[in-house]
PDB file of C-alpha atoms and ligand atoms in Angstrom:
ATOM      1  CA  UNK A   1     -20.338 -81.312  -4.044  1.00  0.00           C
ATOM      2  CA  UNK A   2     -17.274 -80.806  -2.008  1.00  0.00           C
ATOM      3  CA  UNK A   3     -16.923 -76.834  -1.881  1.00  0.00           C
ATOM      4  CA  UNK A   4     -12.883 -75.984  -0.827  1.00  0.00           C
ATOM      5  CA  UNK A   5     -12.007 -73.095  -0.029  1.00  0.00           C
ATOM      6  CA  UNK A   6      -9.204 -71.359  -2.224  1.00  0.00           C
ATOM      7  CA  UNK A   7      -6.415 -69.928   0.006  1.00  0.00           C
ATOM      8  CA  UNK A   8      -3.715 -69.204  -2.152  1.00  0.00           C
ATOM      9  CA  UNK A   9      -2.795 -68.341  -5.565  1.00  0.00           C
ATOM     10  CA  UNK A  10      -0.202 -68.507  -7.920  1.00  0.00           C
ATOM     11  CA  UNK A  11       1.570 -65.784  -9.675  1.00  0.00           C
ATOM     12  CA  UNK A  12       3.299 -66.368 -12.460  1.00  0.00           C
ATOM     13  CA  UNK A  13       5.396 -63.531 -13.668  1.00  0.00           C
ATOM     14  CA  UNK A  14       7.214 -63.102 -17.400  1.00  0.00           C
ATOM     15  CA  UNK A  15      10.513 -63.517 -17.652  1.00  0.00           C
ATOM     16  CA  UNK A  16      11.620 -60.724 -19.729  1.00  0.00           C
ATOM     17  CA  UNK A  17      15.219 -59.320 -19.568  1.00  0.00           C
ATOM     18  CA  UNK A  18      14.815 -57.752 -22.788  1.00  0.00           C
ATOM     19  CA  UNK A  19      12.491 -55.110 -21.843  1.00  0.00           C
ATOM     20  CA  UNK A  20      12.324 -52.844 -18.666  1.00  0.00           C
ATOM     21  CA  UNK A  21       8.404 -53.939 -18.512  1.00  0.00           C
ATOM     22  CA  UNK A  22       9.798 -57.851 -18.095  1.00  0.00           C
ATOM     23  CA  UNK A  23      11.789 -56.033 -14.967  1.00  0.00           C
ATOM     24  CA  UNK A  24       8.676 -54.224 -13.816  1.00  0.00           C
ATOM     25  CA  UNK A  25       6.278 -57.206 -13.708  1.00  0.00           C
ATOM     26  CA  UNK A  26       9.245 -59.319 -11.932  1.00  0.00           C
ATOM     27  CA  UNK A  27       9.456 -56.388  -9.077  1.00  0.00           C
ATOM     28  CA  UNK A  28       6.077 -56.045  -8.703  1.00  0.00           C
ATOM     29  CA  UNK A  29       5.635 -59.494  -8.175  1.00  0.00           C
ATOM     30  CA  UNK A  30       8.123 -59.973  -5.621  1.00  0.00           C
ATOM     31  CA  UNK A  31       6.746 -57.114  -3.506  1.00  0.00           C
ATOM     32  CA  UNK A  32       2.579 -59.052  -3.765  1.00  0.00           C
ATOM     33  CA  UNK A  33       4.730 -62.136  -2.782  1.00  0.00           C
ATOM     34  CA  UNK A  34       6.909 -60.387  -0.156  1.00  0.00           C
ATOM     35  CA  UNK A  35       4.951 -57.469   1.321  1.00  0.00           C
ATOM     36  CA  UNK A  36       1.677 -56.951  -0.389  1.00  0.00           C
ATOM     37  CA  UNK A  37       0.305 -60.524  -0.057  1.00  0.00           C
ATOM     38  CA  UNK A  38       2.732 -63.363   1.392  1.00  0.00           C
ATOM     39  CA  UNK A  39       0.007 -65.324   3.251  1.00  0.00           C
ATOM     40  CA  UNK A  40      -2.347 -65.583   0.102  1.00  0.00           C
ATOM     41  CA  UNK A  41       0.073 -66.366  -2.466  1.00  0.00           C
ATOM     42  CA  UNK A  42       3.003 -68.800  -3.519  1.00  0.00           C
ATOM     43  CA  UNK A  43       5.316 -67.768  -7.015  1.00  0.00           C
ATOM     44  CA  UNK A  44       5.702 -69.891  -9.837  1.00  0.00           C
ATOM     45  CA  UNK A  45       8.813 -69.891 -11.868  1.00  0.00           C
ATOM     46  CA  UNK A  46       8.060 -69.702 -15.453  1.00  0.00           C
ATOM     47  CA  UNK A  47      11.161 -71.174 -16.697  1.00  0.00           C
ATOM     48  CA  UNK A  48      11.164 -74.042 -14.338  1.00  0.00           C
ATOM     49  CA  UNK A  49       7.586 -74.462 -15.033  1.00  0.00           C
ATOM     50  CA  UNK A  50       8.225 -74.640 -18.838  1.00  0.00           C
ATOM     51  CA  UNK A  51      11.120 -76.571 -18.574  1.00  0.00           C
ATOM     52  CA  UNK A  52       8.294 -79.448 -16.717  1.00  0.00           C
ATOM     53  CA  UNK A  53       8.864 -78.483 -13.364  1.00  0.00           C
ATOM     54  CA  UNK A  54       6.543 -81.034 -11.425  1.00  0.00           C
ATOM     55  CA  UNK A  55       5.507 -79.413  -8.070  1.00  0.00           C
ATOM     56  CA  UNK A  56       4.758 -75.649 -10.430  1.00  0.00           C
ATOM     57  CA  UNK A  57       2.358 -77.631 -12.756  1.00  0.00           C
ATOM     58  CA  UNK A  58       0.653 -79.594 -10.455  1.00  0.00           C
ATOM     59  CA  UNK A  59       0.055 -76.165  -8.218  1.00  0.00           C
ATOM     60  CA  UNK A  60      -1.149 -74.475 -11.157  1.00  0.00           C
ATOM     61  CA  UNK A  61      -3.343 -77.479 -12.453  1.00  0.00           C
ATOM     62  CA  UNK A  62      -4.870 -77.136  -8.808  1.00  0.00           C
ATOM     63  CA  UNK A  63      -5.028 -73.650  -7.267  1.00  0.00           C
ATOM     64  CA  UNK A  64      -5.778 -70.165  -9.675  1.00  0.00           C
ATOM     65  CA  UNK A  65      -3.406 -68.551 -11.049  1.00  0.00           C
ATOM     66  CA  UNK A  66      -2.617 -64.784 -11.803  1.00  0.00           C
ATOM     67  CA  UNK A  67      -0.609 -64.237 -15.284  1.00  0.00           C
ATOM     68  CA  UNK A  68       1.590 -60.861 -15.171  1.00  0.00           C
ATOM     69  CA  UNK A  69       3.439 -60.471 -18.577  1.00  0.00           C
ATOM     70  CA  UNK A  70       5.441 -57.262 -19.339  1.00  0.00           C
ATOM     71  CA  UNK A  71       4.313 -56.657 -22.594  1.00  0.00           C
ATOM     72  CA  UNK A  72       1.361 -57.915 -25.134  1.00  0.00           C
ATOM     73  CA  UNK A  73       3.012 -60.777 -26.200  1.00  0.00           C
ATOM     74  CA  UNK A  74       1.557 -62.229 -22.908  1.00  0.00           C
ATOM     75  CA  UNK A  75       4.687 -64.872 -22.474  1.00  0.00           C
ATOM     76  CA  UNK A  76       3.379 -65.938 -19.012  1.00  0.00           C
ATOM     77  CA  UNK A  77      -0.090 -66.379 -19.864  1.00  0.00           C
ATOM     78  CA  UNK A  78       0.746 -68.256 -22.746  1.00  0.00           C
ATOM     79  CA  UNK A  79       2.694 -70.603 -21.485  1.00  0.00           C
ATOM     80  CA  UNK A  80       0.180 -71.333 -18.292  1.00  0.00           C
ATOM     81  CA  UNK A  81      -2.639 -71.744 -20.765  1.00  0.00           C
ATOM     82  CA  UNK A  82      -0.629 -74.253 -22.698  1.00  0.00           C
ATOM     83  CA  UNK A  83       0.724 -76.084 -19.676  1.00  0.00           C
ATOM     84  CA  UNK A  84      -2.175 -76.067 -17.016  1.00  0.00           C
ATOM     85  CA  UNK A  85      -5.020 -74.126 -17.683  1.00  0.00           C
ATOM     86  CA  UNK A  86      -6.460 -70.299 -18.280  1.00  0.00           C
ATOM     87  CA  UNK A  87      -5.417 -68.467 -15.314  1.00  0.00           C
ATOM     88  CA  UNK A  88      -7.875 -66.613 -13.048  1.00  0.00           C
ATOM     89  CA  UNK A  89      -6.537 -63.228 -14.243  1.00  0.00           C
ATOM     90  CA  UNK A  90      -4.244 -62.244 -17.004  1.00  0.00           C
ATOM     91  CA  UNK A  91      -2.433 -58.817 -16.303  1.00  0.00           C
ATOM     92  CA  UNK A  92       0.063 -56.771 -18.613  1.00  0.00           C
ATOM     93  CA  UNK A  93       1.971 -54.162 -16.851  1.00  0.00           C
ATOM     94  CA  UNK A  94       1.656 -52.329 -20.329  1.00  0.00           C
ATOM     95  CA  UNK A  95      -2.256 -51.952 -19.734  1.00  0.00           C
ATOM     96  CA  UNK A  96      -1.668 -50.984 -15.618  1.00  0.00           C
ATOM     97  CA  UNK A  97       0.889 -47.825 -16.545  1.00  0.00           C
ATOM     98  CA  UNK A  98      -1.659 -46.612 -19.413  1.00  0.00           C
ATOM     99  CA  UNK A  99      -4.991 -46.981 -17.253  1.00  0.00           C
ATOM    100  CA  UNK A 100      -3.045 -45.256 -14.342  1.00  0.00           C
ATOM    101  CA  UNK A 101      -1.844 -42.504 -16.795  1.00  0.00           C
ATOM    102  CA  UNK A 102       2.076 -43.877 -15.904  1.00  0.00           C
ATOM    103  CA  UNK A 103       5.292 -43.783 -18.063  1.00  0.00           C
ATOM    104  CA  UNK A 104       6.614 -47.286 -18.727  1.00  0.00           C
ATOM    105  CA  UNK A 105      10.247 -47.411 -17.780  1.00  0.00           C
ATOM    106  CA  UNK A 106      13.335 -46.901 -20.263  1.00  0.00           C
ATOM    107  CA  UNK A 107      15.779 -48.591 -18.309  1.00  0.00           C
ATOM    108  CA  UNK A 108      15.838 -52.783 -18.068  1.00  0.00           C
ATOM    109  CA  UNK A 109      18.178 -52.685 -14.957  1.00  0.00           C
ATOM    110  CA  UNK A 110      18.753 -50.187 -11.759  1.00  0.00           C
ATOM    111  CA  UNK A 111      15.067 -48.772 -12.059  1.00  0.00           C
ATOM    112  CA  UNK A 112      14.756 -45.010 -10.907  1.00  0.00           C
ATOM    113  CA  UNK A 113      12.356 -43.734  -8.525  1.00  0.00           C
ATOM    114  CA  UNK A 114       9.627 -43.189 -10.704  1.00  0.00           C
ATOM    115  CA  UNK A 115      10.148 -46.579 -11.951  1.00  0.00           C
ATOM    116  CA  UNK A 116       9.907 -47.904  -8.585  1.00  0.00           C
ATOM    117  CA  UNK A 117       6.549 -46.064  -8.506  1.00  0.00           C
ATOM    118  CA  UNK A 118       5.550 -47.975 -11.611  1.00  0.00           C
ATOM    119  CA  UNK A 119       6.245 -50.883 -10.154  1.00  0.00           C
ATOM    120  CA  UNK A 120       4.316 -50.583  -6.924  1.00  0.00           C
ATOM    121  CA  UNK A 121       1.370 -49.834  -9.316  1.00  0.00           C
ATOM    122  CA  UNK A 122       1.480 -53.052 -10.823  1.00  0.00           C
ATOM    123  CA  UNK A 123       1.926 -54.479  -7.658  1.00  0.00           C
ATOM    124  CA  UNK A 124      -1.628 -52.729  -6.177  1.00  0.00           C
ATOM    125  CA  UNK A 125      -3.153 -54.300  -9.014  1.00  0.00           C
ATOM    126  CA  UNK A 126      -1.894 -58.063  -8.374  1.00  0.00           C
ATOM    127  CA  UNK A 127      -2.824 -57.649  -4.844  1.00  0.00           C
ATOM    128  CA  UNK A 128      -6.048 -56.357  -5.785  1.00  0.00           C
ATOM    129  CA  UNK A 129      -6.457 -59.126  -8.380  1.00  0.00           C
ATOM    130  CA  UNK A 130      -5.352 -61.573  -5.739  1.00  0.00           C
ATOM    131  CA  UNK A 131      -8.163 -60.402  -3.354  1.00  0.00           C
ATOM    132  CA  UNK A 132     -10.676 -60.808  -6.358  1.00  0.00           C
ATOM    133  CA  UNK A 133      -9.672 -64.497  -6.769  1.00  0.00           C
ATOM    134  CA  UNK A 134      -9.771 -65.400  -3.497  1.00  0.00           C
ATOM    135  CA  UNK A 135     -13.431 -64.020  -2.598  1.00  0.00           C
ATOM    136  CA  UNK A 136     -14.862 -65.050  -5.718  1.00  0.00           C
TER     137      UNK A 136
HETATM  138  S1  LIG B   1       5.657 -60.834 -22.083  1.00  0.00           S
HETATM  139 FE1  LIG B   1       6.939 -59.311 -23.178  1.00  0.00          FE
HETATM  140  S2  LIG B   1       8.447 -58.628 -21.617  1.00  0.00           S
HETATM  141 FE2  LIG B   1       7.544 -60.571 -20.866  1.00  0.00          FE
HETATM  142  S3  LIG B   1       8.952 -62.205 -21.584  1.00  0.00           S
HETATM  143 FE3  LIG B   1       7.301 -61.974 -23.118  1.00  0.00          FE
HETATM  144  S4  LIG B   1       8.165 -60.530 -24.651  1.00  0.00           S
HETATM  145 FE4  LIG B   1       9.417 -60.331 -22.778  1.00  0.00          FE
END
């Protein structure tokens, strides 16, 4: 069997505007694709991929993916399920702030500093999810 080795992964963040969790999960993706992780990992945009963006859904059908939804209603994972495949991991930025004992953020726009802080805790999770997918 042809064994290829997995260099990359896709993260695939909610959307949300209507919650500050949507904003958290976008932030804390951009810093795993920017700072945390930018060799290992490639975004996909949810909307584009929904709306049958070719090059997202063919990247997702092929390489793992890593779900990060604000809130419970899991709008990412959802729609990757439904449109590719389960993802590799499923994270909820709701889960991250409780297990790390972390307020989840009031405001949806100009995050404070403790926000911020929220954020790069989600982000320390993707990247650690990231390196789970990759050496598995
Ligand atoms: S997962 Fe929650 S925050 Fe994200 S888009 Fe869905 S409802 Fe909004």
């Amino acid at each position: 069997m042809l064994n290829i080795a997995v260099t990359k992964v896709g993260v695939v963040s909610c959307s949300g505007e209507e919650l500050a969790e949507g904003t958290v999960s976008r932030l804390a993706c951009r810093e795993v694709l920017d700072a945390l992780r930018p060799h290992e990992t490639v975004t996909i945009c949810l909307p584009l991929f929904i709306a049958g963006g070719e090059e997202e859904r063919r990247f997702a059908a092929t390489f793992p993916t890593i779900t990060v939804d604000g809130c419970e209603k899991r709008c990412a994972q959802r729609g990757t399920e439904k449109l590719s495949g389960k993802p590799a991991k499923a994270l909820v930025v709701t889960e991250i702030l409780a297990e790390r004992g972390l307020a989840v953020p009031t405001r949806r726009r100009n995050l404070e500093d403790a926000d911020r802080a929220a954020a790069h805790a989600v982000a320390e999770e993707i990247a650690k999810a990231v390196d789970e997918v990759l050496n598995a």
